[in-house]
């Protein structure tokens, strides 16, 4: 049997398809005659144009809806991929595109059937704004696996038609079931990235039983990795950070690591063979995953949350001897996202952020490509008022 060679684009598509499942994507139509209002936003008009000030329609809250004035919105690498249409094979970008799925704000209006929120409450919205609510995944509170979910931006909008618009905006309207409560002690700028980077790293740690006394590795100290260190430390684990940059050592220790290993140093790696209960791999570039599989103890697991463009080479022997496992994990369901936010409230965990005005968003994207941020950008949406 011959296996056809796949192009780089096909590989990138199949990576995204793993997250999106088998959903078919069709260009939606705009509905007429809906009750709506205008919201200020920043949008991209094409894959090559910078984000710029615009006005977008939002639906007036229906009975189950919560209207939120957005205070901060984190910048996720997915925003950049979507704005530049880098996932064109599986989820082509519809322009204008308003990204943003790390949303923190205050409730301004609620529908008549809303019981969980009232005007003035803090509220948050992550990557999901709806799902079918009836499938086995939804009934299990695992909406991230629902075959009919609605993503926060660039996904068919069931209410207004067109596509959903994300959080680079002064307001958003979301069904209360997908709105999260925010502990009042958290710094709001730093809390925004919890809605994607936070839950993406928290969920697999809970799933794979990271608790006190477990030895946990974090590979890569970026937006995701730095959250992984904070969560593993707060869960009571012995945390080892793997990095290729000796310059990140002090920061890793400050964030909660017990030890830092320079992954290019074979001697340092050798000392940790067969010792880890769990490793979170947050590297999106090509790397030798086998080197980390060898560091797992019996029944240890390594979970991928970064998505390298090319397939990773995995030796079957590395998994067989030691009954080790390799898995992946996307965001988290709504109940677990709330659990994560409450956990952050108890342990006072937020992301390390650089706060920027929306007018600097294009500059921030350029810096994101160079990984020039510690460790996440958070947009102060008050800056949108002057547009
Ligand atoms: Zn994200
Ligand atoms: Zn469902």
Coordinates of C-alpha atoms and ligand atoms in Angstrom, one line a residue:
X1 CA 0.0 0.0 0.0
X2 CA 1.3 3.4 -0.8
X3 CA 0.7 6.3 1.4
X4 CA 0.3 9.6 -0.5
X5 CA 2.6 12.3 0.6
X6 CA 0.7 15.1 2.3
X7 CA 1.4 18.7 1.7
X8 CA 2.2 21.1 4.6
X9 CA -1.3 22.6 4.2
X10 CA -3.0 19.3 4.5
X11 CA -1.0 18.5 7.6
X12 CA -2.1 21.9 9.1
X13 CA -5.7 21.1 8.2
X14 CA -5.7 17.7 9.8
X15 CA -4.2 19.3 13.0
X16 CA -7.1 21.7 13.2
X17 CA -9.6 18.9 12.3
X18 CA -8.5 17.1 15.4
X19 CA -9.8 20.0 17.4
X20 CA -12.9 20.6 15.2
X21 CA -13.8 17.0 14.7
X22 CA -15.8 16.3 11.6
X23 CA -17.9 19.5 11.7
X24 CA -18.7 20.7 8.2
X25 CA -18.2 24.4 7.7
X26 CA -20.5 26.3 5.5
X27 CA -20.6 30.0 4.8
X28 CA -23.6 31.3 6.7
X29 CA -26.2 33.8 5.5
X30 CA -27.2 37.0 7.2
X31 CA -30.7 37.1 8.7
X32 CA -32.9 40.1 8.3
X33 CA -35.3 41.8 10.7
X34 CA -33.5 40.9 14.0
X35 CA -33.4 43.1 17.0
X36 CA -29.8 44.4 17.3
X37 CA -27.6 47.3 18.3
X38 CA -24.2 48.5 17.3
X39 CA -21.0 47.7 19.2
X40 CA -17.5 49.2 18.7
X41 CA -14.9 46.7 17.7
X42 CA -11.6 46.1 15.9
X43 CA -11.8 43.9 12.9
X44 CA -9.6 42.6 10.0
X45 CA -11.0 43.2 6.5
X46 CA -8.8 40.6 4.9
X47 CA -6.0 38.1 5.6
X48 CA -3.4 40.8 4.9
X49 CA -5.0 43.9 6.3
X50 CA -4.3 45.1 9.8
X51 CA -7.0 45.2 12.5
X52 CA -8.9 48.5 12.5
X53 CA -11.7 50.3 14.2
X54 CA -15.2 49.3 13.1
X55 CA -18.8 48.9 14.2
X56 CA -20.5 45.5 14.4
X57 CA -24.0 44.3 15.1
X58 CA -24.8 42.6 18.4
X59 CA -28.2 41.0 19.1
X60 CA -30.4 42.6 21.8
X61 CA -30.4 40.2 24.7
X62 CA -33.1 37.6 24.4
X63 CA -34.6 36.0 27.6
X64 CA -31.6 33.8 28.4
X65 CA -28.9 36.2 27.3
X66 CA -26.4 38.2 29.3
X67 CA -25.0 41.5 27.8
X68 CA -21.5 42.2 29.0
X69 CA -19.4 45.4 28.7
X70 CA -16.0 44.0 27.9
X71 CA -13.2 45.3 30.2
X72 CA -10.3 43.2 29.1
X73 CA -9.7 40.7 26.3
X74 CA -6.6 38.5 26.1
X75 CA -4.8 37.9 22.8
X76 CA -4.5 34.2 21.9
X77 CA -2.3 32.8 19.1
X78 CA -5.5 31.4 17.6
X79 CA -6.7 35.0 17.1
X80 CA -3.7 35.6 14.8
X81 CA -4.1 32.3 12.9
X82 CA -7.8 33.2 12.3
X83 CA -7.3 36.8 11.3
X84 CA -4.6 35.8 8.8
X85 CA -6.7 32.9 7.5
X86 CA -4.0 30.3 8.3
X87 CA -6.7 27.7 9.0
X88 CA -8.3 28.2 5.6
X89 CA -8.7 24.5 4.9
X90 CA -11.0 23.7 7.8
X91 CA -12.4 27.0 9.0
X92 CA -11.9 29.7 6.4
X93 CA -12.0 33.2 7.9
X94 CA -15.1 35.2 7.1
X95 CA -14.3 38.9 6.8
X96 CA -14.6 41.3 8.6
X97 CA -13.2 39.1 11.4
X98 CA -13.4 40.2 15.0
X99 CA -11.2 37.8 17.1
X100 CA -10.9 37.4 20.9
X101 CA -12.0 34.6 23.2
X102 CA -10.5 35.6 26.5
X103 CA -13.2 37.9 27.6
X104 CA -13.7 39.6 31.0
X105 CA -16.3 42.2 31.7
X106 CA -19.3 43.5 33.6
X107 CA -22.9 42.6 33.1
X108 CA -24.9 45.5 31.7
X109 CA -28.3 43.9 30.9
X110 CA -29.9 40.5 31.3
X111 CA -32.9 38.7 29.7
X112 CA -36.0 38.0 31.7
X113 CA -35.1 34.3 32.3
X114 CA -31.6 35.0 33.5
X115 CA -31.2 34.0 37.1
X116 CA -27.4 33.6 37.5
X117 CA -26.3 37.1 36.6
X118 CA -27.5 40.7 37.3
X119 CA -26.2 44.1 36.0
X120 CA -22.9 45.0 37.7
X121 CA -21.7 41.4 38.1
X122 CA -18.2 40.4 36.8
X123 CA -18.6 37.9 34.0
X124 CA -16.3 36.0 31.6
X125 CA -16.7 34.3 28.2
X126 CA -14.2 31.9 26.7
X127 CA -13.9 30.0 23.4
X128 CA -17.5 28.7 23.4
X129 CA -20.7 30.7 23.2
X130 CA -23.2 27.8 22.5
X131 CA -23.7 24.1 21.8
X132 CA -26.6 21.8 21.2
X133 CA -26.9 21.0 24.9
X134 CA -28.4 17.6 24.2
X135 CA -25.6 15.4 23.0
X136 CA -23.7 13.0 25.4
X137 CA -20.8 15.4 25.5
X138 CA -23.0 18.4 26.5
X139 CA -24.8 16.2 29.1
X140 CA -21.5 15.4 30.6
X141 CA -20.5 19.0 30.8
X142 CA -17.9 18.5 28.1
X143 CA -19.2 21.1 25.6
X144 CA -15.7 21.4 24.1
X145 CA -16.4 18.1 22.4
X146 CA -20.0 18.8 21.2
X147 CA -20.3 18.2 17.5
X148 CA -22.5 21.3 17.3
X149 CA -20.8 23.9 19.4
X150 CA -20.5 27.6 18.4
X151 CA -17.1 29.2 18.8
X152 CA -16.9 32.7 20.1
X153 CA -15.7 34.1 16.7
X154 CA -15.8 33.2 13.0
X155 CA -18.5 30.6 13.6
X156 CA -22.0 30.6 12.1
X157 CA -24.1 32.9 14.3
X158 CA -27.5 31.3 15.0
X159 CA -29.1 34.5 16.1
X160 CA -28.0 37.2 13.6
X161 CA -26.7 35.1 10.7
X162 CA -23.2 35.8 9.4
X163 CA -20.5 34.7 11.8
X164 CA -19.9 35.3 15.5
X165 CA -17.8 38.3 16.5
X166 CA -15.2 37.9 19.4
X167 CA -14.0 40.0 22.3
X168 CA -12.0 42.8 20.5
X169 CA -15.2 44.8 21.1
X170 CA -16.9 47.0 23.7
X171 CA -19.7 44.5 24.4
X172 CA -20.9 40.9 23.7
X173 CA -24.2 39.1 24.2
X174 CA -24.0 35.5 25.3
X175 CA -26.5 32.8 26.6
X176 CA -26.1 32.7 30.4
X177 CA -25.2 29.0 30.2
X178 CA -21.9 30.0 28.5
X179 CA -21.2 32.9 30.8
X180 CA -18.8 32.3 33.7
X181 CA -18.5 33.9 37.1
X182 CA -15.2 35.7 38.0
X183 CA -13.9 35.7 41.6
X184 CA -13.8 39.3 42.7
X185 CA -10.2 39.1 44.1
X186 CA -8.6 38.5 40.7
X187 CA -6.7 41.1 38.7
X188 CA -9.0 41.5 35.7
X189 CA -6.3 42.1 33.1
X190 CA -4.5 38.9 34.2
X191 CA -7.7 36.9 34.5
X192 CA -8.7 37.3 30.8
X193 CA -6.1 34.7 29.5
X194 CA -7.5 32.2 32.0
X195 CA -10.4 31.7 29.6
X196 CA -8.2 30.0 27.0
X197 CA -4.6 29.6 28.1
X198 CA -5.8 28.8 31.7
X199 CA -8.4 26.2 31.0
X200 CA -6.3 24.6 28.2
X201 CA -3.6 23.8 30.8
X202 CA -5.8 23.2 33.8
X203 CA -8.1 20.7 32.2
X204 CA -5.5 18.0 31.3
X205 CA -3.9 18.3 34.7
X206 CA -7.2 17.6 36.4
X207 CA -7.9 14.8 33.9
X208 CA -4.6 13.0 34.5
X209 CA -4.7 13.4 38.3
X210 CA -2.1 16.0 39.0
X211 CA -2.1 16.3 42.8
X212 CA 0.2 16.8 45.7
X213 CA 3.3 14.8 45.5
X214 CA 3.1 14.1 41.8
X215 CA 6.1 14.9 39.6
X216 CA 5.0 17.1 36.7
X217 CA 7.0 18.4 33.7
X218 CA 6.1 21.5 31.7
X219 CA 7.7 21.7 28.3
X220 CA 7.9 25.2 26.9
X221 CA 7.6 28.4 28.9
X222 CA 5.2 30.6 26.8
X223 CA 1.6 31.7 27.2
X224 CA 0.4 28.2 27.9
X225 CA 3.4 26.9 29.7
X226 CA 3.6 29.7 32.2
X227 CA 0.0 28.9 33.2
X228 CA 0.9 25.2 33.4
X229 CA 3.6 26.0 35.9
X230 CA 1.3 28.0 38.1
X231 CA -1.4 25.4 38.1
X232 CA 0.9 22.4 38.7
X233 CA 2.5 24.3 41.6
X234 CA -0.8 25.3 43.1
X235 CA -2.0 21.7 42.8
X236 CA 0.9 20.7 45.0
X237 CA 3.1 18.9 42.4
X238 CA 6.8 18.9 42.2
X239 CA 7.3 21.0 39.0
X240 CA 10.1 20.8 36.5
X241 CA 10.2 23.2 33.6
X242 CA 11.9 22.2 30.4
X243 CA 13.2 25.0 28.2
X244 CA 15.8 25.5 25.5
X245 CA 16.5 29.0 26.8
X246 CA 18.8 29.2 29.9
X247 CA 17.6 32.9 30.2
X248 CA 14.1 31.7 31.3
X249 CA 15.4 29.9 34.4
X250 CA 14.8 32.6 36.9
X251 CA 11.4 33.3 35.5
X252 CA 10.4 29.6 35.7
X253 CA 11.5 29.5 39.4
X254 CA 9.6 32.7 40.1
X255 CA 6.4 31.2 38.5
X256 CA 6.5 28.2 40.8
X257 CA 8.9 25.7 39.2
X258 CA 11.0 23.6 41.7
X259 CA 13.6 22.8 39.0
X260 CA 14.5 23.9 35.5
X261 CA 16.1 21.6 32.9
X262 CA 17.8 22.9 29.8
X263 CA 16.4 20.3 27.4
X264 CA 19.4 20.5 25.0
X265 CA 21.6 19.2 27.8
X266 CA 21.5 15.4 27.5
X267 CA 23.1 14.9 30.9
X268 CA 20.4 17.0 32.6
X269 CA 17.7 15.1 30.8
X270 CA 19.2 11.7 31.7
X271 CA 18.8 12.5 35.4
X272 CA 15.0 12.5 35.0
X273 CA 14.5 9.3 33.0
X274 CA 11.4 7.3 34.0
X275 CA 10.4 9.7 36.8
X276 CA 7.5 11.9 35.7
X277 CA 3.8 11.1 36.4
X278 CA 2.7 13.7 33.9
X279 CA 4.2 16.1 31.3
X280 CA 2.4 19.0 29.7
X281 CA 3.8 19.6 26.3
X282 CA 3.0 23.2 25.3
X283 CA 5.5 23.5 22.4
X284 CA 4.0 24.5 19.0
X285 CA 7.3 24.1 17.1
X286 CA 8.8 20.8 15.9
X287 CA 10.6 19.0 18.7
X288 CA 11.7 15.5 19.8
X289 CA 8.8 14.2 21.8
X290 CA 10.5 10.9 22.3
X291 CA 13.0 12.5 24.6
X292 CA 10.1 13.4 26.9
X293 CA 8.2 10.1 26.6
X294 CA 11.4 8.5 28.0
X295 CA 11.1 10.7 31.1
X296 CA 7.7 9.3 32.0
X297 CA 7.4 6.7 34.8
X298 CA 5.2 3.6 34.5
X299 CA 1.7 4.7 33.4
X300 CA 2.9 8.2 33.0
X301 CA 1.1 10.5 30.5
X302 CA 2.3 13.3 28.2
X303 CA -0.4 15.6 26.9
X304 CA 0.0 17.9 23.9
X305 CA -1.6 21.3 24.1
X306 CA 0.7 22.9 21.5
X307 CA 0.1 21.9 17.9
X308 CA 3.3 21.6 15.8
X309 CA 2.5 21.8 12.1
X310 CA 4.4 18.6 11.2
X311 CA 3.6 15.1 12.6
X312 CA 5.6 14.2 15.6
X313 CA 7.8 11.0 15.4
X314 CA 6.8 8.6 18.2
X315 CA 8.7 5.4 19.0
X316 CA 6.3 2.6 19.9
X317 CA 8.9 1.2 22.3
X318 CA 8.9 4.4 24.2
X319 CA 5.2 3.9 25.0
X320 CA 5.2 0.1 25.3
X321 CA 7.9 -0.2 27.9
X322 CA 6.3 1.5 30.9
X323 CA 2.7 1.5 29.5
X324 CA 3.1 5.2 28.9
X325 CA 0.5 7.2 27.1
X326 CA 0.5 10.2 24.8
X327 CA -2.7 12.3 24.4
X328 CA -3.9 15.8 23.5
X329 CA -6.4 18.1 25.0
X330 CA -8.5 21.2 23.9
X331 CA -9.8 23.9 26.3
X332 CA -12.4 22.5 28.7
X333 CA -16.2 22.3 29.3
X334 CA -18.2 25.1 30.9
X335 CA -18.4 23.4 34.4
X336 CA -14.6 22.8 34.5
X337 CA -13.9 26.3 33.2
X338 CA -15.9 27.6 36.2
X339 CA -14.0 25.2 38.5
X340 CA -10.7 26.6 37.1
X341 CA -11.8 30.2 37.7
X342 CA -12.9 29.4 41.3
X343 CA -9.5 27.6 41.8
X344 CA -7.7 30.7 40.6
X345 CA -9.8 32.8 43.0
X346 CA -8.8 30.5 45.9
X347 CA -5.1 30.5 44.9
X348 CA -5.0 34.1 43.5
X349 CA -3.7 32.8 40.1
X350 CA -3.8 35.0 37.0
X351 CA -1.7 35.1 33.9
X352 CA 1.4 37.4 33.7
X353 CA 0.2 40.0 31.2
X354 CA 1.3 43.0 29.3
X355 CA -1.7 45.3 29.1
X356 CA -2.0 47.2 25.8
X357 CA -4.6 49.6 24.3
X358 CA -6.5 48.2 21.3
X359 CA -4.6 50.7 19.1
X360 CA -1.4 48.6 19.7
X361 CA -3.0 45.3 18.7
X362 CA -1.2 45.0 15.3
X363 CA 2.1 45.7 16.9
X364 CA 1.3 43.0 19.5
X365 CA 0.6 40.5 16.7
X366 CA 4.0 41.2 15.3
X367 CA 5.6 40.6 18.7
X368 CA 3.5 37.5 19.2
X369 CA 5.0 35.9 16.1
X370 CA 8.5 36.5 17.7
X371 CA 7.3 35.2 21.1
X372 CA 8.2 38.6 22.4
X373 CA 5.7 38.8 25.3
X374 CA 5.8 37.8 29.0
X375 CA 3.5 35.9 28.8
X376 CA 0.3 37.1 27.3
X377 CA -1.2 40.4 26.0
X378 CA -4.3 41.7 27.6
X379 CA -6.2 44.4 25.8
X380 CA -7.6 47.2 28.0
X381 CA -11.0 47.7 26.2
X382 CA -11.5 51.2 27.8
X383 CA -9.1 52.3 25.0
X384 CA -11.9 51.5 22.4
X385 CA -14.0 54.4 23.8
X386 CA -11.7 56.9 22.1
X387 CA -12.3 55.4 18.6
Ligands
LIG1 ZN1 -7.2 30.7 22.5
LIG2 ZN1 -23.6 18.9 22.4

